[in-house]
Short mmCIF file of C-alpha atoms in Angstrom, two decimals:
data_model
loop_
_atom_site.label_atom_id
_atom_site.label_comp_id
_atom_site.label_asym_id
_atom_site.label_seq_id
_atom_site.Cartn_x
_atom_site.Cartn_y
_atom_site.Cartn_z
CA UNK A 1205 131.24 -54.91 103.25
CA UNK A 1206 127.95 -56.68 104.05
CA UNK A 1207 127.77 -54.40 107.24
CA UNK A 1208 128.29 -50.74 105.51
CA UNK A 1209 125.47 -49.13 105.38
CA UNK A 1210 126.16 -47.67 101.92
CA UNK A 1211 126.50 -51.24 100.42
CA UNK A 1212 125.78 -51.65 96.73
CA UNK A 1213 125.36 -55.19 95.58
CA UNK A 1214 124.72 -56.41 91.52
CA UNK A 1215 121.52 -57.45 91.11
CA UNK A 1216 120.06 -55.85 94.02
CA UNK A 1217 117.78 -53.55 92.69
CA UNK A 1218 118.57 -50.19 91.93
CA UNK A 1219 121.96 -52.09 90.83
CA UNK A 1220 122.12 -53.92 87.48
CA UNK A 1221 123.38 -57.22 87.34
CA UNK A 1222 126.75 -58.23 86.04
CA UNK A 1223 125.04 -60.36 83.02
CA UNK A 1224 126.85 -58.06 79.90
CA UNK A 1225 130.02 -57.64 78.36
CA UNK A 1226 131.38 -55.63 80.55
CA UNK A 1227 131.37 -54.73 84.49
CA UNK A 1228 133.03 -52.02 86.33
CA UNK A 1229 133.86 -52.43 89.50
CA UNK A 1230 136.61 -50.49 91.65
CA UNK A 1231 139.91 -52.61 91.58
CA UNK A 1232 140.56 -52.97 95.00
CA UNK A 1233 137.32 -55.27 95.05
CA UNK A 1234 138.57 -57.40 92.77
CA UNK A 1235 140.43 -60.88 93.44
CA UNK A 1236 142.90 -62.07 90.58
CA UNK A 1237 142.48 -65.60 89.75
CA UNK A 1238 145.16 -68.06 89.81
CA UNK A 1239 146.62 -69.11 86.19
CA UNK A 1240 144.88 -72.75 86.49
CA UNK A 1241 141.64 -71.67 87.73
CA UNK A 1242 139.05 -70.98 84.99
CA UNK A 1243 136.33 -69.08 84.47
CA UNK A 1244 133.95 -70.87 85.61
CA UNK A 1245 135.45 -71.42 89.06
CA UNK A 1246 135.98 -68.17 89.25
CA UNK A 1247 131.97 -67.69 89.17
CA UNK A 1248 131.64 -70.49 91.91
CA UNK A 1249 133.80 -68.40 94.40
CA UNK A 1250 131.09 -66.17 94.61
CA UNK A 1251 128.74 -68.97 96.21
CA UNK A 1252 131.54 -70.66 98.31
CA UNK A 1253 132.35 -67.34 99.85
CA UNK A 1254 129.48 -67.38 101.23
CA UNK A 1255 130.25 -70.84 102.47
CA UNK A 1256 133.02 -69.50 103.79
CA UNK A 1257 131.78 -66.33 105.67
CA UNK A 1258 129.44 -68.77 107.70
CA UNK A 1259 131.44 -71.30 108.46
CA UNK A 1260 134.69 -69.34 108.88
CA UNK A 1261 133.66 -66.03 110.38
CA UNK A 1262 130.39 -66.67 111.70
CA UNK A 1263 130.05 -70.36 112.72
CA UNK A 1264 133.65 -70.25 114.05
CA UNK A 1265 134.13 -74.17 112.83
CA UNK A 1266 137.07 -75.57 113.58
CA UNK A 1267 138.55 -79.43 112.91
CA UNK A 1268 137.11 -82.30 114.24
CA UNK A 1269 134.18 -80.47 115.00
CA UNK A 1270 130.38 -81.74 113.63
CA UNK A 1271 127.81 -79.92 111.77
CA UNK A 1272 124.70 -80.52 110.07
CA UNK A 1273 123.60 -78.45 106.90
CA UNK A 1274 120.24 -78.14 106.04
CA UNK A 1275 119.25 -77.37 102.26
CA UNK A 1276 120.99 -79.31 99.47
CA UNK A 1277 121.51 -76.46 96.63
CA UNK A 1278 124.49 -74.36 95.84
CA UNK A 1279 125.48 -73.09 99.10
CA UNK A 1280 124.29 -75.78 101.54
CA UNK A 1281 126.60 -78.54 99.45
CA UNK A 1282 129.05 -75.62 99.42
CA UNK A 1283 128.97 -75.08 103.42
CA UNK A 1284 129.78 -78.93 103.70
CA UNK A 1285 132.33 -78.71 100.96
CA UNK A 1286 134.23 -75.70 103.49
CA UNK A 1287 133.37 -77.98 106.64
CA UNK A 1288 135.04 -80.93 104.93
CA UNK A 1289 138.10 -78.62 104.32
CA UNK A 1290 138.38 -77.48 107.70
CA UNK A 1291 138.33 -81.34 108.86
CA UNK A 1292 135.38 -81.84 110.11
CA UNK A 1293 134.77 -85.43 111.85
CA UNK A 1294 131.12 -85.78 110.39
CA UNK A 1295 128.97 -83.70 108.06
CA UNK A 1296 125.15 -84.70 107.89
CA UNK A 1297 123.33 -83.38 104.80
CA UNK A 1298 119.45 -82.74 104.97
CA UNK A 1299 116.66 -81.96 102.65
CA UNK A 1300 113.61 -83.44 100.93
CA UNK A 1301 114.84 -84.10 98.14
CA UNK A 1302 116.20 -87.48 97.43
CA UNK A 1303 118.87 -86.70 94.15
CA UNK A 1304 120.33 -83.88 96.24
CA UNK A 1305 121.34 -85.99 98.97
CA UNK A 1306 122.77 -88.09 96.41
CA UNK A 1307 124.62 -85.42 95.28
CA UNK A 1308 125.77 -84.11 98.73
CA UNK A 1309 126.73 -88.00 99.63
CA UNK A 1310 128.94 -88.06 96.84
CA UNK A 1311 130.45 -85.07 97.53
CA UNK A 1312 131.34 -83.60 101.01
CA UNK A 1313 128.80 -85.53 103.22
CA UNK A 1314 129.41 -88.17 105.60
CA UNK A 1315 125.77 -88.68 106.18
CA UNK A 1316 122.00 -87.61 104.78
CA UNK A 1317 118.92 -87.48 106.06
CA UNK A 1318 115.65 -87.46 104.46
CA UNK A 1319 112.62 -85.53 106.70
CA UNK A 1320 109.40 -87.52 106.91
CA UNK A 1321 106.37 -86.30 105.31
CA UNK A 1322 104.03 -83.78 107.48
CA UNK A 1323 100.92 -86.07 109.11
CA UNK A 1324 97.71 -84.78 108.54
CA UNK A 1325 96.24 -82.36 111.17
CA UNK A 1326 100.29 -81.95 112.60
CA UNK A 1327 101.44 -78.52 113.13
CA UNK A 1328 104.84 -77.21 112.06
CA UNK A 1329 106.29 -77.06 115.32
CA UNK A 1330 104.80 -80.60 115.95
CA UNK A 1331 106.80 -81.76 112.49
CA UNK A 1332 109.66 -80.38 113.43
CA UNK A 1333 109.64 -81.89 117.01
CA UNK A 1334 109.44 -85.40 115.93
CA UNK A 1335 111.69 -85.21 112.68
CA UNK A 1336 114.29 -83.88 115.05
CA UNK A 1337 113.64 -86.53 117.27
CA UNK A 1338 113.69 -89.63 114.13
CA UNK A 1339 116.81 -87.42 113.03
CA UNK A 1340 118.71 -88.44 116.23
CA UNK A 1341 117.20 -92.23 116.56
CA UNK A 1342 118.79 -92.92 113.30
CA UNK A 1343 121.79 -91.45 113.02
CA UNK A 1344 122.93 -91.58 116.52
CA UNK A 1345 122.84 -87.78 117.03
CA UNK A 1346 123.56 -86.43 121.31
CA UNK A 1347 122.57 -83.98 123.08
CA UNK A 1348 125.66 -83.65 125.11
CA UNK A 1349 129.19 -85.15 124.17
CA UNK A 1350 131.14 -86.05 121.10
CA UNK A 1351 127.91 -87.69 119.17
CA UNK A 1352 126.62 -84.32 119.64
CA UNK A 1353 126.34 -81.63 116.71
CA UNK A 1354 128.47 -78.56 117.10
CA UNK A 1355 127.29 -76.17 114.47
CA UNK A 1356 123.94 -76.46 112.27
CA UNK A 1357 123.45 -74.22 109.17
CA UNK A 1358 120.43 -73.37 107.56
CA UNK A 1359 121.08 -73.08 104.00
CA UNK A 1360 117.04 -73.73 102.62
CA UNK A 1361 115.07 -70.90 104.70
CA UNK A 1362 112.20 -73.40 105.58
CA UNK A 1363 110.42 -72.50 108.43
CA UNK A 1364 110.67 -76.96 109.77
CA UNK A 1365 114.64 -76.84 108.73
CA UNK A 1366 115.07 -73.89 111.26
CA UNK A 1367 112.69 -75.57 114.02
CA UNK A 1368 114.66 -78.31 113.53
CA UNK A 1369 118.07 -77.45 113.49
CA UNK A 1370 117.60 -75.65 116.83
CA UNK A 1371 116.85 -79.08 118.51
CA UNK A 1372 119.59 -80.95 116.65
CA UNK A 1373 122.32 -78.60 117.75
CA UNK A 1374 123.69 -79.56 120.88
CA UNK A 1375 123.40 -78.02 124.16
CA UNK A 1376 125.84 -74.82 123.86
CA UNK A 1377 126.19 -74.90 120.15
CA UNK A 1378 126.43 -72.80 117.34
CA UNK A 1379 123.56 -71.98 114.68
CA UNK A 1380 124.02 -70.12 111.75
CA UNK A 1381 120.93 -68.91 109.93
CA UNK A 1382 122.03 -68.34 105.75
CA UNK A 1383 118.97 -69.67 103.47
CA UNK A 1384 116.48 -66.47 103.39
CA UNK A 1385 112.70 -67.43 103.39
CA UNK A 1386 109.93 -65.94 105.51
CA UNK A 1387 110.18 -62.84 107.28
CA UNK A 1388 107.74 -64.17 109.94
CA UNK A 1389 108.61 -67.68 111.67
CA UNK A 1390 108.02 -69.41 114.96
CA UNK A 1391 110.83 -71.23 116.62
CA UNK A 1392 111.13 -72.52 120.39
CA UNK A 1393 112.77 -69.67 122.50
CA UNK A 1394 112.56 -72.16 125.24
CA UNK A 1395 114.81 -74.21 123.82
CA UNK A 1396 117.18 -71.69 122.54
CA UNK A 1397 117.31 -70.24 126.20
CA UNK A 1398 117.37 -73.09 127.74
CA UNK A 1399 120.51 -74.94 125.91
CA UNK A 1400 122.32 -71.47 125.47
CA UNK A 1401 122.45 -72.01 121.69
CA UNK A 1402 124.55 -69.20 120.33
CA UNK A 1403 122.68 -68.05 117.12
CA UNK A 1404 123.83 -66.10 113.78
CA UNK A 1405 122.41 -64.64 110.59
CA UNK A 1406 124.84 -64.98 107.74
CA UNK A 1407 124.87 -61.75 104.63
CA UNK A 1408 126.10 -62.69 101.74
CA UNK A 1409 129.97 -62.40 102.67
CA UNK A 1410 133.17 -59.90 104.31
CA UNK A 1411 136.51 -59.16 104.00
CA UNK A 1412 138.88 -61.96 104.15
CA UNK A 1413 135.97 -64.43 102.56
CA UNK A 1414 136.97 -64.02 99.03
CA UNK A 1415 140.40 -64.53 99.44
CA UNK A 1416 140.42 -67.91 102.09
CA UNK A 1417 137.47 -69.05 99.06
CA UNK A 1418 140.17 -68.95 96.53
CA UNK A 1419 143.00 -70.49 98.80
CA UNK A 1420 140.98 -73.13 99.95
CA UNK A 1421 140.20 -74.14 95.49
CA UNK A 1422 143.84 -73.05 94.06
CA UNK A 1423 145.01 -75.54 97.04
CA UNK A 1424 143.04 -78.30 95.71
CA UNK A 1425 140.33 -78.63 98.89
CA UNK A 1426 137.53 -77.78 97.36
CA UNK A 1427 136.56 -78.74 93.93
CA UNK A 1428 133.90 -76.64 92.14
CA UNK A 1429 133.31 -78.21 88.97
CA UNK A 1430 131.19 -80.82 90.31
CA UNK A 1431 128.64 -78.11 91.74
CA UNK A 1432 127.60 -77.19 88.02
CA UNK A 1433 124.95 -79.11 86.88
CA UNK A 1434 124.03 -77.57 83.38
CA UNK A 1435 126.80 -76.25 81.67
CA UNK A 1436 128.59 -75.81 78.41
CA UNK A 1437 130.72 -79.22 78.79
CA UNK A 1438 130.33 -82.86 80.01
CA UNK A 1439 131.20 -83.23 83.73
CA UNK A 1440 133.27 -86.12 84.35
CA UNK A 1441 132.65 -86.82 87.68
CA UNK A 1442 131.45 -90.15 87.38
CA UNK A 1443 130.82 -90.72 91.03
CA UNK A 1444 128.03 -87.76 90.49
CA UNK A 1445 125.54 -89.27 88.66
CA UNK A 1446 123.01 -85.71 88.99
CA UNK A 1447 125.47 -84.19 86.33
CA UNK A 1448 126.34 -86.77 83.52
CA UNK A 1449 124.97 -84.76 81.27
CA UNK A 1450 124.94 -80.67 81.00
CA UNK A 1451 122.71 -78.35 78.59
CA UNK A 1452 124.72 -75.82 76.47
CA UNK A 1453 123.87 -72.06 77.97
CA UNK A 1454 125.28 -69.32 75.68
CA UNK A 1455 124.77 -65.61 76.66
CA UNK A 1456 121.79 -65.43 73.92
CA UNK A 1457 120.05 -68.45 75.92
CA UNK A 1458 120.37 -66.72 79.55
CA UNK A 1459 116.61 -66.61 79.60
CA UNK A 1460 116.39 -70.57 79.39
CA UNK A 1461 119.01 -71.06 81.51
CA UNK A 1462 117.07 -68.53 84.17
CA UNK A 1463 114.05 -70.78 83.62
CA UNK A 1464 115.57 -73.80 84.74
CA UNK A 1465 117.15 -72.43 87.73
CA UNK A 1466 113.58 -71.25 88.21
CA UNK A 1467 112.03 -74.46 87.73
CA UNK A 1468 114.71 -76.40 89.48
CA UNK A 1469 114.91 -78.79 86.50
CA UNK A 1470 115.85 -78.46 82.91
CA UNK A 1471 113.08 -79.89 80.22
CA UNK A 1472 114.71 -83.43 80.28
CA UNK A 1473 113.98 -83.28 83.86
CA UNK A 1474 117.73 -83.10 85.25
CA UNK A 1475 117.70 -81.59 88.75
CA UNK A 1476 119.65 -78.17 89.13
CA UNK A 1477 122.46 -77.23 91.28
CA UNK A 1478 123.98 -74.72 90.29
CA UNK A 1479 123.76 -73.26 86.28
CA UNK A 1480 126.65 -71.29 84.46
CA UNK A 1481 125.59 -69.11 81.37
CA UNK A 1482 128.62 -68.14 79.12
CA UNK A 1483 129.34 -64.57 78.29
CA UNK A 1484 128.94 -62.59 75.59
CA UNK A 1485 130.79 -64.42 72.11
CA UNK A 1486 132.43 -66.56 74.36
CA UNK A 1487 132.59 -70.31 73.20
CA UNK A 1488 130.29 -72.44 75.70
CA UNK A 1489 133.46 -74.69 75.87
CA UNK A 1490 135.63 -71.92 77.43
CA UNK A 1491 134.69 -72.09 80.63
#
């Protein structure tokens, strides 16, 4: 699908959105849900597919193997999520901001790390050089061997994550480029040459990604409901303390709920993971 040429997507303009009472879509596209999976999880697939289509098809991660995710939202805690499925012997979690690595410590992550702050007069490439290098001082990370990372994803699009993750990966390894942010970057060809780094972009998702998404949930591997920081209901994951509380999102508040995602924080000043809006006359409780 994300190959075809003649791909339509929702919410890619000229295509509407799926945010109405009704969608049509042609039947062999869709995926039944299992009896005990809700609603709501059935919106997460969506997200985790894509977890799965870079890990699965593209990344080609297998057990006991090590990877490092960089971003902290919906699909970089969702990547780790599909890596801790798969086995994986250690799963380091990266971004800037300190309650998301929280989050992605409680959840799927063996490890975190948070970058340094850019030095005055220090260029990008510069940054990225020497948080790569503090990166493996304190978490024991190898060039070479089995402290060595086997797969890196780039779930945030910043321009220092990508510099970065191309010197973490080890020598041979496998990076997988998903977060979307400038067109025009500079990374160190040198050192992609030079260690034979295989490298991927990830689309969205393909066939077979929607249905190993919704194995890998109705078996009980991955649980979703943690992932939704503002919803209709309170979470009870205790162990999660981003999420104790969740804002209620009917359809008629869908612009609110859009400006929080937006803003990355509701008005109480909760951070945002991932935000479910109920359809239309739909109780916010039956999700």
């Amino acid at each position: 699908m994300l190959l075809c040429p003649d791909v339509k997507f929702a919410a890619t303009p000229p295509t509407d959105g799926t945010l109405g009472r009704y969608y049509a879509v042609p039947s062999d596209l869709v995926y039944p849900l299992p009896p005990h999976l809700t609603l709501e999880d059935g919106a997460m697939i969506e997200p985790l597919s894509v977890a799965v289509h870079a890990l699965s098809k593209l990344g080609g991660f297998k057990a006991n193997q090590s990877i490092v995710v960089f971003g902290c939202g919906p699909v970089g805690v969702l990547c780790m999520a599909v890596a801790k499925a798969f086995g994986a012997s250690r799963i380091i979690a990266v971004d800037i901001v300190s309650s998301r690595l929280d989050f992605a410590k409680g959840y799927a992550a063996t490890d975190v790390y948070q970058p340094p702050p850019v030095t005055q007069g220090e260029s990008k490439t510069e940054y990225s050089r020497r948080s790569a290098a503090a990166m493996r001082q304190q978490l024991g990370i190898a060039e070479h061997g089995p402290n060595a990372i086997d797969l890196v994803v780039d779930a945030s699009g910043a321009e220092v994550s990508i510099q970065t993750g191309i010197h973490i990966v080890k020598t041979g390894g496998t990076y997988v480029q998903v977060g979307m942010g400038p067109s025009d970057i500079t990374i160190d060809m040198t050192v992609v040459i030079v260690k034979e780094i295989v490298m991927k972009g990830s689309f969205r998702y393909g066939p077979g990604d929607y249905p190993l998404a919704i194995a890998l949930v109705t078996q009980g591997k991955i649980n979703l409901k943690p992932l939704v920081s503002h919803r209709s209901v309170v979470a009870r994951e205790p162990f999660l303390p981003l999420i104790e509380h969740n804002i209620r999102f009917p359809f008629e508040d869908a612009p609110v709920a859009f400006r929080t995602t937006r803003n990355g924080k509701s008005d109480d000043g909760k951070g945002v993971i991932k935000v479910i809006i109920s359809g239309p006359d739909v109780d916010v409780n039956d999700v």
